[in-house]
């Protein structure tokens, strides 16, 4: 699989899909989309739930501080 670095995510949706554009923002260039993910609302809900759980675990392990 291809790995990319992103420091910005833009999320939009249609009636049927969620679109997440992962972007790279730098001081010297225009923002560029490094990956676009399109998923169903059901999958977006599962992703949201999984991210929420992982962020809570991350925060509890590090005392609520960003790593």
mmCIF file of C-alpha atoms in Angstrom:
data_model
loop_
_atom_site.group_PDB
_atom_site.id
_atom_site.type_symbol
_atom_site.label_atom_id
_atom_site.label_comp_id
_atom_site.label_asym_id
_atom_site.label_seq_id
_atom_site.Cartn_x
_atom_site.Cartn_y
_atom_site.Cartn_z
ATOM 1 C CA UNK A 1 0.000 0.000 0.000
ATOM 2 C CA UNK A 2 1.056 3.573 -0.614
ATOM 3 C CA UNK A 3 1.716 5.768 2.403
ATOM 4 C CA UNK A 4 1.426 9.549 2.218
ATOM 5 C CA UNK A 5 1.781 12.338 4.752
ATOM 6 C CA UNK A 6 -1.101 14.749 5.282
ATOM 7 C CA UNK A 7 -1.469 17.650 7.683
ATOM 8 C CA UNK A 8 -4.915 18.819 6.522
ATOM 9 C CA UNK A 9 -8.151 16.951 5.809
ATOM 10 C CA UNK A 10 -11.141 18.471 4.054
ATOM 11 C CA UNK A 11 -14.398 16.542 4.366
ATOM 12 C CA UNK A 12 -17.429 17.004 2.154
ATOM 13 C CA UNK A 13 -20.421 14.875 1.257
ATOM 14 C CA UNK A 14 -23.106 14.213 -1.280
ATOM 15 C CA UNK A 15 -26.421 12.517 -0.676
ATOM 16 C CA UNK A 16 -24.734 9.110 -1.058
ATOM 17 C CA UNK A 17 -21.039 9.506 -0.189
ATOM 18 C CA UNK A 18 -18.496 11.150 2.070
ATOM 19 C CA UNK A 19 -15.358 12.509 0.431
ATOM 20 C CA UNK A 20 -12.182 13.077 2.440
ATOM 21 C CA UNK A 21 -9.366 14.961 0.739
ATOM 22 C CA UNK A 22 -6.095 14.491 2.594
ATOM 23 C CA UNK A 23 -3.851 17.417 1.795
ATOM 24 C CA UNK A 24 -0.330 18.656 2.330
ATOM 25 C CA UNK A 25 -0.075 22.273 3.403
ATOM 26 C CA UNK A 26 3.294 23.983 3.239
ATOM 27 C CA UNK A 27 4.417 27.582 3.593
ATOM 28 C CA UNK A 28 5.986 27.664 0.152
ATOM 29 C CA UNK A 29 3.461 25.882 -2.104
ATOM 30 C CA UNK A 30 -0.255 25.782 -2.712
ATOM 31 C CA UNK A 31 -2.029 23.025 -0.782
ATOM 32 C CA UNK A 32 -2.029 19.761 -2.723
ATOM 33 C CA UNK A 33 -4.358 16.793 -2.415
ATOM 34 C CA UNK A 34 -2.194 13.752 -1.684
ATOM 35 C CA UNK A 35 -5.083 11.293 -1.384
ATOM 36 C CA UNK A 36 -8.861 11.271 -1.796
ATOM 37 C CA UNK A 37 -11.041 8.704 -0.042
ATOM 38 C CA UNK A 38 -14.698 8.252 -0.957
ATOM 39 C CA UNK A 39 -16.895 6.133 1.301
ATOM 40 C CA UNK A 40 -20.487 5.348 2.135
ATOM 41 C CA UNK A 41 -22.202 7.066 5.083
ATOM 42 C CA UNK A 42 -22.160 3.741 6.993
ATOM 43 C CA UNK A 43 -18.403 3.381 6.513
ATOM 44 C CA UNK A 44 -17.859 7.049 7.449
ATOM 45 C CA UNK A 45 -19.742 6.429 10.715
ATOM 46 C CA UNK A 46 -17.518 3.423 11.477
ATOM 47 C CA UNK A 47 -14.409 5.469 10.705
ATOM 48 C CA UNK A 48 -15.646 8.262 12.974
ATOM 49 C CA UNK A 49 -16.304 5.824 15.823
ATOM 50 C CA UNK A 50 -12.924 4.142 15.423
ATOM 51 C CA UNK A 51 -11.080 7.482 15.307
ATOM 52 C CA UNK A 52 -12.923 8.679 18.414
ATOM 53 C CA UNK A 53 -11.935 5.561 20.361
ATOM 54 C CA UNK A 54 -8.320 5.780 19.223
ATOM 55 C CA UNK A 55 -8.030 9.478 20.081
ATOM 56 C CA UNK A 56 -9.405 8.795 23.575
ATOM 57 C CA UNK A 57 -6.854 5.989 24.030
ATOM 58 C CA UNK A 58 -4.061 8.223 22.741
ATOM 59 C CA UNK A 59 -5.051 11.030 25.130
ATOM 60 C CA UNK A 60 -5.329 8.734 28.139
ATOM 61 C CA UNK A 61 -1.896 7.232 27.459
ATOM 62 C CA UNK A 62 -0.313 10.680 27.183
ATOM 63 C CA UNK A 63 -2.260 12.580 29.817
ATOM 64 C CA UNK A 64 -4.344 14.469 27.259
ATOM 65 C CA UNK A 65 -1.326 16.020 25.549
ATOM 66 C CA UNK A 66 -0.600 15.848 21.846
ATOM 67 C CA UNK A 67 2.370 13.636 21.101
#
